[in-house]
CSV table of C-alpha atoms in Angstrom, one decimal:
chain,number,residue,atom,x,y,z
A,25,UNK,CA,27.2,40.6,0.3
A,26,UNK,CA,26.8,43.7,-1.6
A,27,UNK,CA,29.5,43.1,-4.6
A,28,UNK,CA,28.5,39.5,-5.0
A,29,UNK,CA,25.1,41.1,-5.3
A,30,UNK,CA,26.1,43.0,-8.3
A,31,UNK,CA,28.3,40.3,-10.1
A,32,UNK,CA,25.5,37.6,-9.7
A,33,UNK,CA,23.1,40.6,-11.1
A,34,UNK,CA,25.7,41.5,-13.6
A,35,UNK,CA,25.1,37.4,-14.4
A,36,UNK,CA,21.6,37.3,-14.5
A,37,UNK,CA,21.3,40.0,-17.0
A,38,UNK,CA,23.9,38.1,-19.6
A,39,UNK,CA,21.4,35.5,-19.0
A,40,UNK,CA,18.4,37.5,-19.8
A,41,UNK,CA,20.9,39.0,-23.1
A,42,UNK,CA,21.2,35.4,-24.0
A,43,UNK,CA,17.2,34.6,-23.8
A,44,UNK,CA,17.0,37.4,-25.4
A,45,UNK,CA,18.7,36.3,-28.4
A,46,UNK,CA,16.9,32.8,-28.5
A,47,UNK,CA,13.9,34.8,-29.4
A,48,UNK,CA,15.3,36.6,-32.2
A,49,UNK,CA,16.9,33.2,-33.5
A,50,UNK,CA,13.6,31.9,-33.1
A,51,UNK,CA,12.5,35.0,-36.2
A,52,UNK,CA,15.9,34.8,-38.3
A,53,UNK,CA,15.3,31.3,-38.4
A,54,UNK,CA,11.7,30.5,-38.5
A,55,UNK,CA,11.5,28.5,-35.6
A,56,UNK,CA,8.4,29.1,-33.9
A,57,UNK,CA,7.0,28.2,-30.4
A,58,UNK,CA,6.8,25.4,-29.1
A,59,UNK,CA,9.4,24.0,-31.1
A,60,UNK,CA,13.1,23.7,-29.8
A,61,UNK,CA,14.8,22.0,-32.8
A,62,UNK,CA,14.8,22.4,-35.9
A,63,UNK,CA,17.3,24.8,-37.1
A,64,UNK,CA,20.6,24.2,-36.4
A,65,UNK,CA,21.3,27.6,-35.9
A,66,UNK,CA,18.4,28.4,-33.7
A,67,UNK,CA,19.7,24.8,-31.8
A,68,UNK,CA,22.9,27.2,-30.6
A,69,UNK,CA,21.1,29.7,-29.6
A,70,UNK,CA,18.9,27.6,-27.8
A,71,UNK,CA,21.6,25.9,-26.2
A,72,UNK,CA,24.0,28.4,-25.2
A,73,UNK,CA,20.5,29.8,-23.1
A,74,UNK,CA,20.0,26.5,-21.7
A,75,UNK,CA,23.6,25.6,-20.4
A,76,UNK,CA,23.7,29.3,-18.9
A,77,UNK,CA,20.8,28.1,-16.9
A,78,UNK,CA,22.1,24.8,-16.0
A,79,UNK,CA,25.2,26.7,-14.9
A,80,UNK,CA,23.8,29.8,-13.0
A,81,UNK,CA,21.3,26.8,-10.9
A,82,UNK,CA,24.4,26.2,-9.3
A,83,UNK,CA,27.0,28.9,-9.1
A,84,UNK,CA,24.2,31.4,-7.9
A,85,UNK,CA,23.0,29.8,-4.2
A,86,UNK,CA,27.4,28.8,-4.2
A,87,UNK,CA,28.0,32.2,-4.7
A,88,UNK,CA,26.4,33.9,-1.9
A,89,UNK,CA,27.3,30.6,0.6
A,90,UNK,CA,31.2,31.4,-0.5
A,91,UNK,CA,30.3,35.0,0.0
A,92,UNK,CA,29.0,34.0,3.6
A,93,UNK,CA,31.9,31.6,4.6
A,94,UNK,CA,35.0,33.3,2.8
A,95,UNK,CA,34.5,36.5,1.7
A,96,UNK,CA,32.5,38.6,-0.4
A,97,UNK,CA,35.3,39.7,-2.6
A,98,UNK,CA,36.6,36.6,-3.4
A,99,UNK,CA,32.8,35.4,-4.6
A,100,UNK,CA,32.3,38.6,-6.5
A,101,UNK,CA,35.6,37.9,-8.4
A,102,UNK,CA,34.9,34.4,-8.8
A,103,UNK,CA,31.6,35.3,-10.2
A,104,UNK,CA,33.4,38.3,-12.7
A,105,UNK,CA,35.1,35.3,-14.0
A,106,UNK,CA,31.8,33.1,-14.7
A,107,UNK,CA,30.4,36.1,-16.8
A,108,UNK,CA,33.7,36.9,-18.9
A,109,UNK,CA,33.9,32.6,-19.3
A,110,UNK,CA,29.8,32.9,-20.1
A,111,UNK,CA,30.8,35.4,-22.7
A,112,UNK,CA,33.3,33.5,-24.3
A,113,UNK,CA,31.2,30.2,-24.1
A,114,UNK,CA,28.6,32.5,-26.1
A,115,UNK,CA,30.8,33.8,-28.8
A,116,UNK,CA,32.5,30.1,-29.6
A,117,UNK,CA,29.6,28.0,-29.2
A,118,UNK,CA,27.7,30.4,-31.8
A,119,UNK,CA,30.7,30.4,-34.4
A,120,UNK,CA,31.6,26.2,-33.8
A,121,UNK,CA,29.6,24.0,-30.5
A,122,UNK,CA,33.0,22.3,-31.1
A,123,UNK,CA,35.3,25.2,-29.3
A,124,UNK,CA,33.0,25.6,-26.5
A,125,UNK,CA,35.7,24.1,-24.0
A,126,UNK,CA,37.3,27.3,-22.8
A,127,UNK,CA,34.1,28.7,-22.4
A,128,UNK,CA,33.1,26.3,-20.7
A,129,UNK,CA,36.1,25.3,-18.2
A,130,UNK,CA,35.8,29.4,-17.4
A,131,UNK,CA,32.2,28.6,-15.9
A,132,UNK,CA,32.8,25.3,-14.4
A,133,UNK,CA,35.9,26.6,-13.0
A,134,UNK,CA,34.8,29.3,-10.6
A,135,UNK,CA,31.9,27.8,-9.5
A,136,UNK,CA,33.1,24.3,-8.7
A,137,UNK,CA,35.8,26.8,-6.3
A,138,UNK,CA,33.4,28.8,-4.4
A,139,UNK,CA,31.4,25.0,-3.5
A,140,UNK,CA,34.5,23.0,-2.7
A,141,UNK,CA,36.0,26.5,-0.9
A,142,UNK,CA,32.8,26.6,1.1
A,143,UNK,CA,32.8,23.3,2.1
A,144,UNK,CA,36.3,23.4,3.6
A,145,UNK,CA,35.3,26.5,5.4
A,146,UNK,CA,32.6,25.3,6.9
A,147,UNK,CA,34.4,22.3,8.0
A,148,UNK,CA,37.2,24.2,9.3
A,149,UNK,CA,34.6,26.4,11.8
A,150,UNK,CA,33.0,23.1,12.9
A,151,UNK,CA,36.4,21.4,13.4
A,152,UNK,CA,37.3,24.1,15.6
A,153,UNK,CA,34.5,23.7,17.6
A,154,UNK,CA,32.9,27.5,16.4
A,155,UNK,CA,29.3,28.3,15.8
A,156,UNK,CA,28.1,28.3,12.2
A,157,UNK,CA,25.5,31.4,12.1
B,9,UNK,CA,22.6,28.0,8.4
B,10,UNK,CA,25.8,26.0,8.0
B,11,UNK,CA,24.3,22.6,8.0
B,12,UNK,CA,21.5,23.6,5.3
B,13,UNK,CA,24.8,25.2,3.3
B,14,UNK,CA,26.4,22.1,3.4
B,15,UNK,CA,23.2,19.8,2.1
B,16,UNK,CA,22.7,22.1,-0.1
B,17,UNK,CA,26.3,22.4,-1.4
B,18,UNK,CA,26.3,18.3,-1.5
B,19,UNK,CA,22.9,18.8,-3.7
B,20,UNK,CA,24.6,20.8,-6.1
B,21,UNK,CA,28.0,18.6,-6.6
B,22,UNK,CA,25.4,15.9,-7.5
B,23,UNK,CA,23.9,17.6,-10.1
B,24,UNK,CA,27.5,18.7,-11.5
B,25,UNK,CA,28.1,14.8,-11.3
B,26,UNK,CA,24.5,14.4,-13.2
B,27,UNK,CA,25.8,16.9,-15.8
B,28,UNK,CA,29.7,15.1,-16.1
B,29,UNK,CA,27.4,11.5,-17.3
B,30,UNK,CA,25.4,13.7,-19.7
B,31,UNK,CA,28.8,14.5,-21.5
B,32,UNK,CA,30.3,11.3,-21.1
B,33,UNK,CA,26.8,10.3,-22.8
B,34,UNK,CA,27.2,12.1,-25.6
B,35,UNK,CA,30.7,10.8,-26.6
B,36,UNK,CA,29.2,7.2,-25.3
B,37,UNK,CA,25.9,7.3,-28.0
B,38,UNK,CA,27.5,9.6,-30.3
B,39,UNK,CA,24.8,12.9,-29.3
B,40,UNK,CA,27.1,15.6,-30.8
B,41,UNK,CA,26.1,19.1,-29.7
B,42,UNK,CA,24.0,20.9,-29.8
B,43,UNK,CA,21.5,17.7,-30.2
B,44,UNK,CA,19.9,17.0,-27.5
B,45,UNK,CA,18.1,14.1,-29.2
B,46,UNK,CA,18.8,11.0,-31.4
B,47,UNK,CA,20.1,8.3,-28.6
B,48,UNK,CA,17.2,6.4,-26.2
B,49,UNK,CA,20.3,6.0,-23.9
B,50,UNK,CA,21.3,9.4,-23.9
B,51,UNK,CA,17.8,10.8,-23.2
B,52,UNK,CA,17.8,9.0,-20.4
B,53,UNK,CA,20.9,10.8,-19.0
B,54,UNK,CA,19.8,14.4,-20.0
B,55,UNK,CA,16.5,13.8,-18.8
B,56,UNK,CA,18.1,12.7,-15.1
B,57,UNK,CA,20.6,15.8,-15.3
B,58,UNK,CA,17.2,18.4,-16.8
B,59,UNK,CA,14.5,16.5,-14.1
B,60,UNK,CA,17.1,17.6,-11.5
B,61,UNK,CA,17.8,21.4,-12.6
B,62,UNK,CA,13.8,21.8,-12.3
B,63,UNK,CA,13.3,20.6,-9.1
B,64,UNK,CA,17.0,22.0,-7.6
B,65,UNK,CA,15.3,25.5,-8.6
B,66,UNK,CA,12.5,25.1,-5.9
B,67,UNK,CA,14.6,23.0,-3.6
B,68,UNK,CA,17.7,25.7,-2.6
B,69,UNK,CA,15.0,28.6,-2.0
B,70,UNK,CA,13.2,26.7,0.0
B,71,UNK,CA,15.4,24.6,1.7
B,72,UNK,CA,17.2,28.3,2.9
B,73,UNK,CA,13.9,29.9,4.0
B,74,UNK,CA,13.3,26.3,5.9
B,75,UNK,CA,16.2,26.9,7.5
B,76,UNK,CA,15.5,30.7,8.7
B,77,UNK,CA,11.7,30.2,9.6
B,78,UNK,CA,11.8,27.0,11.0
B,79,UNK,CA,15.6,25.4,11.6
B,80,UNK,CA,18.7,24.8,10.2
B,81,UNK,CA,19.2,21.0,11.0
B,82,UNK,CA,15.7,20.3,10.0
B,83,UNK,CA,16.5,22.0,6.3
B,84,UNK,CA,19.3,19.8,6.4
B,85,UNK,CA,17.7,16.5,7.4
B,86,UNK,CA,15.3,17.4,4.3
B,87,UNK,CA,17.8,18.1,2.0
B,88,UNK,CA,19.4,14.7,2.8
B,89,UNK,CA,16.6,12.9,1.7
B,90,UNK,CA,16.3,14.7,-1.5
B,91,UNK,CA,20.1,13.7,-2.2
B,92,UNK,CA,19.3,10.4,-1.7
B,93,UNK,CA,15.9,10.4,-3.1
B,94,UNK,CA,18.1,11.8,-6.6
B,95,UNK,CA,20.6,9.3,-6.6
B,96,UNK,CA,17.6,6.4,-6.4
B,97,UNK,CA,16.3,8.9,-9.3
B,98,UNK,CA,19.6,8.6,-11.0
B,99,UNK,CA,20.1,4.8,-11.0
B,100,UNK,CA,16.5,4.0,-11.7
B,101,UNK,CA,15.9,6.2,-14.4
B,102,UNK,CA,18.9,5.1,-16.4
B,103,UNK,CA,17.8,1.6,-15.9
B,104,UNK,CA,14.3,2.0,-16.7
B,105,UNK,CA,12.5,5.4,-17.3
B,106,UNK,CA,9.1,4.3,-16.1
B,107,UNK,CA,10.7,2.9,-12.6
B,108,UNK,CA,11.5,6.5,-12.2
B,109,UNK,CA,8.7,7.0,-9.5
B,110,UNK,CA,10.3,6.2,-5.7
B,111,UNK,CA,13.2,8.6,-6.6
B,112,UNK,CA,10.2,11.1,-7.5
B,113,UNK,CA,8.7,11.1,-4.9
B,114,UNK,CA,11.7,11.2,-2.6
B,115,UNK,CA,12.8,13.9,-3.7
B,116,UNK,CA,9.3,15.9,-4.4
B,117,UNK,CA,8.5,15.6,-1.1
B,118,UNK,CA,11.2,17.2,1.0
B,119,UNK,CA,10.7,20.7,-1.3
B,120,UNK,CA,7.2,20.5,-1.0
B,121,UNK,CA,7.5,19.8,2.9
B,122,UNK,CA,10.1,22.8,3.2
B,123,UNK,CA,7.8,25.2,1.0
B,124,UNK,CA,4.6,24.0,2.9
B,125,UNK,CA,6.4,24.1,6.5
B,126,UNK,CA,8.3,27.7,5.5
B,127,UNK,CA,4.7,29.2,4.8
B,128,UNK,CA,3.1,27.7,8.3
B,129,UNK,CA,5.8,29.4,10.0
B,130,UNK,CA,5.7,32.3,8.5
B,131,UNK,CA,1.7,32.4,9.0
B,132,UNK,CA,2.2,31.7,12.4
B,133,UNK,CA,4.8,34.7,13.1
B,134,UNK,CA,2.4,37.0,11.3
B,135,UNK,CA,-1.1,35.8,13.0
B,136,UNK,CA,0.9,35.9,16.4
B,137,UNK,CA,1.5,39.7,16.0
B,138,UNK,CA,5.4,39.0,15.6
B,139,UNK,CA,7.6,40.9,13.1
B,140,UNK,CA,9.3,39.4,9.9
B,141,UNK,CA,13.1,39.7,9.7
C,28,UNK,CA,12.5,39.2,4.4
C,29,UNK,CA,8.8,37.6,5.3
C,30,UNK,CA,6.7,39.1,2.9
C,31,UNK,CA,9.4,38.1,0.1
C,32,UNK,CA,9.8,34.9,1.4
C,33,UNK,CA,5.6,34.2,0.7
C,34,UNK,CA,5.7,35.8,-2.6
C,35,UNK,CA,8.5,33.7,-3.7
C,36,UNK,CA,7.4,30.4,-2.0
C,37,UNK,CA,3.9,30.8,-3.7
C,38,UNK,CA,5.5,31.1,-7.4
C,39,UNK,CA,7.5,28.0,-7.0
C,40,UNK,CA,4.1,26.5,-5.8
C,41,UNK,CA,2.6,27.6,-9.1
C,42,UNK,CA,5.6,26.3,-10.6
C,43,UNK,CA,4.9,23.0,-9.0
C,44,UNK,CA,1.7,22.7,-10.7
C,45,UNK,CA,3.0,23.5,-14.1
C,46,UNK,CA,5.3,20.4,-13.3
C,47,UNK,CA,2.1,18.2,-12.5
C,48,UNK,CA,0.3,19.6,-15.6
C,49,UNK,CA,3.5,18.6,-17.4
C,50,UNK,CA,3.0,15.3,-16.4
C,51,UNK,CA,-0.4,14.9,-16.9
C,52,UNK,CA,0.1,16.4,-20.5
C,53,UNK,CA,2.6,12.7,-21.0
C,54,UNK,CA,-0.5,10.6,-20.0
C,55,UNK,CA,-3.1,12.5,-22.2
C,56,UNK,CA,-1.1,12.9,-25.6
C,57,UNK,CA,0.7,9.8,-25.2
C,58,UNK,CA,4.4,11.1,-24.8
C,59,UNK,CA,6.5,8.8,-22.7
C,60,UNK,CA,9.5,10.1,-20.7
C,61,UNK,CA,12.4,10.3,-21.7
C,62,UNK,CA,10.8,11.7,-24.9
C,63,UNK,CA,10.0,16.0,-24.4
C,64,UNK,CA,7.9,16.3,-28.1
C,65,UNK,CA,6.2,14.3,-30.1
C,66,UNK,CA,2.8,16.1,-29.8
C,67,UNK,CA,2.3,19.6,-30.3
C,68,UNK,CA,-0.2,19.8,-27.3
C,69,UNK,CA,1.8,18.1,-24.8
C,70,UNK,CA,5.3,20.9,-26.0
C,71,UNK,CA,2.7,23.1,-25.1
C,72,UNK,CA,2.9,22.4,-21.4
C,73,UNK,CA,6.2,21.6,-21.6
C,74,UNK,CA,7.6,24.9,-22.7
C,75,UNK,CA,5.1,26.6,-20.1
C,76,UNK,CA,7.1,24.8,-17.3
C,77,UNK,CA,10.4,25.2,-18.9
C,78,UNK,CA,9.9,28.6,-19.4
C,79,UNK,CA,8.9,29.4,-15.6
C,80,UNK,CA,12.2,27.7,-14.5
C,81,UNK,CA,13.8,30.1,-17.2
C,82,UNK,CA,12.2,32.4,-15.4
C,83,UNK,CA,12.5,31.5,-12.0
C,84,UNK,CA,16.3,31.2,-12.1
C,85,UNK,CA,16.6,35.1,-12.2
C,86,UNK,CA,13.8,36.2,-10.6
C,87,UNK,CA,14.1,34.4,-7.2
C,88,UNK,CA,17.6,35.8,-6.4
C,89,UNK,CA,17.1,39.6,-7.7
C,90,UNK,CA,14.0,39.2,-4.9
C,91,UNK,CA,16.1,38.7,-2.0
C,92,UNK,CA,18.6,40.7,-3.0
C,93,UNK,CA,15.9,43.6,-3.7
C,94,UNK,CA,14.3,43.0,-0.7
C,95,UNK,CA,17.2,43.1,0.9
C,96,UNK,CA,18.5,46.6,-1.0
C,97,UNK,CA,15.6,48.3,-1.3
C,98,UNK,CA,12.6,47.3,0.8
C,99,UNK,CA,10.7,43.7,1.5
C,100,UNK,CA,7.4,45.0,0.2
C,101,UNK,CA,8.5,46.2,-3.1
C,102,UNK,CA,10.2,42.9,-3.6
C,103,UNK,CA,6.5,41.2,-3.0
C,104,UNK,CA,4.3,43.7,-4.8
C,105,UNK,CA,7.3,42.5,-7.8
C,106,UNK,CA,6.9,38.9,-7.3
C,107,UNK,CA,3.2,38.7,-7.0
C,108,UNK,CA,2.9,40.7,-10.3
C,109,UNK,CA,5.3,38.0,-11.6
C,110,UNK,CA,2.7,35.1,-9.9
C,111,UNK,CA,-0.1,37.2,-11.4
C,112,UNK,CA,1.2,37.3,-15.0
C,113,UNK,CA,2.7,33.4,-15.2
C,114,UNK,CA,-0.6,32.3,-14.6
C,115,UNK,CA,-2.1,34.5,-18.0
C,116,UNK,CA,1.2,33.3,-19.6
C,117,UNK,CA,-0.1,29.6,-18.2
C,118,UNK,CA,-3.7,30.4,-19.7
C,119,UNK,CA,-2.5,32.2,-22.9
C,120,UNK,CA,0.5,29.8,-23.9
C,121,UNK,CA,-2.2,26.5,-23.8
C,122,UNK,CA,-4.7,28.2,-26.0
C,123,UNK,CA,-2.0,29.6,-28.2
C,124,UNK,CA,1.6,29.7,-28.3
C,125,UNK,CA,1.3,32.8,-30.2
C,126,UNK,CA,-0.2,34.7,-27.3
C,127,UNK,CA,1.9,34.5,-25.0
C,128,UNK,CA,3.3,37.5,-25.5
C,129,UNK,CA,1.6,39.7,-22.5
C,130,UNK,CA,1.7,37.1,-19.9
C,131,UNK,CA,5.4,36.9,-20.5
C,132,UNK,CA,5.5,40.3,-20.2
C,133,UNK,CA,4.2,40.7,-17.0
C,134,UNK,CA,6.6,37.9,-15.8
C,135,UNK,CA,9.9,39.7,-17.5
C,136,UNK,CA,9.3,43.3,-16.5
C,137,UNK,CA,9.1,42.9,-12.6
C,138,UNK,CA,12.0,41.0,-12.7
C,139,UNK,CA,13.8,43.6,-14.5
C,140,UNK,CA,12.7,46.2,-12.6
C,141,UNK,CA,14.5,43.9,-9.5
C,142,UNK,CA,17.7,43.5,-10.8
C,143,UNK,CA,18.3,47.5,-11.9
C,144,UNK,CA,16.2,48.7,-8.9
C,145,UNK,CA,19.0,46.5,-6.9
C,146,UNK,CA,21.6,47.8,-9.1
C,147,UNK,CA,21.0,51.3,-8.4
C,148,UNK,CA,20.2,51.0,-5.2
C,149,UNK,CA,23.8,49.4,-4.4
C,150,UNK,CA,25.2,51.8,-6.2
C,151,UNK,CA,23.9,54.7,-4.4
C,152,UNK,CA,25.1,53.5,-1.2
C,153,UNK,CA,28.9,53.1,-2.9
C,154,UNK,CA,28.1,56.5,-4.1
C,155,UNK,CA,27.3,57.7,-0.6
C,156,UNK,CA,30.5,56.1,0.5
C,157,UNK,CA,28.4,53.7,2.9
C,158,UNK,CA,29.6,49.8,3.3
C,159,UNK,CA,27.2,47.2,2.1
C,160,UNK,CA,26.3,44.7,4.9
């Protein structure tokens, strides 16, 4: 599990980088706690956090099942591809929300791999008749 | 832990399904982003797809330390009810947001079973002298 | 894994009954669902629970994985500090958003110190030229 375990920590600190720069919207922008609206800007920000979180809910706990049932290689490069397509999704949806898609389809992507991938190895083991440990 | 995988890996597809309508929402009710506001009908989707992200966050943990401590097909029998328990959630919500309550609770209760169940067993281990692995 | 496991069972407990204080916040102040603002008590709440799952989503896996890297003690001296200092964010937050600055402290830090403990840890064993398991 061990390079998975450094790509999804790689992810979770871009994640933390992004939170990060929710707060200082929050300053640049004078939009103070609670609020979540209010500044368009600041919305991006906000945002960008938000759908990292929606997205790393589900790639994580895939992740280390793919890692599991495939390979840890393949997950840890699957995952390298979430963080460059977090990156992306970052720099777009800050300059235009419009040209998130790449971004986007770069998170999705991977993710949506390892839990269909892990799904069809699991099958395969219990079609065979193996053991799943 | 192959059969709590699989639950679990079900679990997550459903919220990527929960996150396709909340896009489909915004073209639907005209939500640009990053608004996450302005549309009754919308809030109702994003609220489904958000309600879902906060409880998934204590339901994979637990539902994986369920399977260790106690059993895999028992983690996955639990898990199976909160999938169903989200797609009453789903279809209620969307029709009426204060009908939202069986789907709730169906899906409350598994996590909080898991959690409770995961820290009897471990208490059990521990008070019977055993060792933690 | 035990210890860990207790540690990080307890915070989604806590993070449970942020949930239920959420929802008791909608009945006091009068803020229906869908809607998530309207009165600046109730976004009080709100944000405390939203801010946990923030939270939450990085700090359960660098547990495991820290436990798993580097000892399952550490990992739950780590994750009690991060129970510990969630509930004086809890506390602080509710009296005034503008507090909240230790609390969220004491929540960020031992997560950080899990994900670049894990990180160097992993490390060292490439280093070493040992295989990770």
């Amino acid at each position: 599990m061990g390079f998975t375990a450094i790509a999804v920590l790689v992810a979770l600190l871009q994640y933390f980088f992004f939170g990060l720069q929710v707060g200082r919207a929050r300053g640049k922008y004078g939009v103070d706690a609670p609020a979540i609206s209010g500044h368009p800007e600041f919305e991006r920000y906000f945002r960008v956090h938000m759908n990292t979180l929606e997205q790393l809910v589900m790639m994580v706990p895939s992740a280390f099942v793919f890692a599991h049932f495939v390979g840890d290689s393949w997950a840890a490069i699957a995952v390298a591809v979430f963080v460059v397509g977090r990156f992306i999704y970052f720099r777009s949806y800050v300059a235009d929300p419009a040209s998130r898609g790449l971004g986007f389809a770069l998170t999705a992507l991977p993710t949506l791999v390892m839990v269909i991938g892990s799904l069809i190895a699991i099958a395969r083991v219990l079609i065979a008749g193996g053991t799943l440990a």
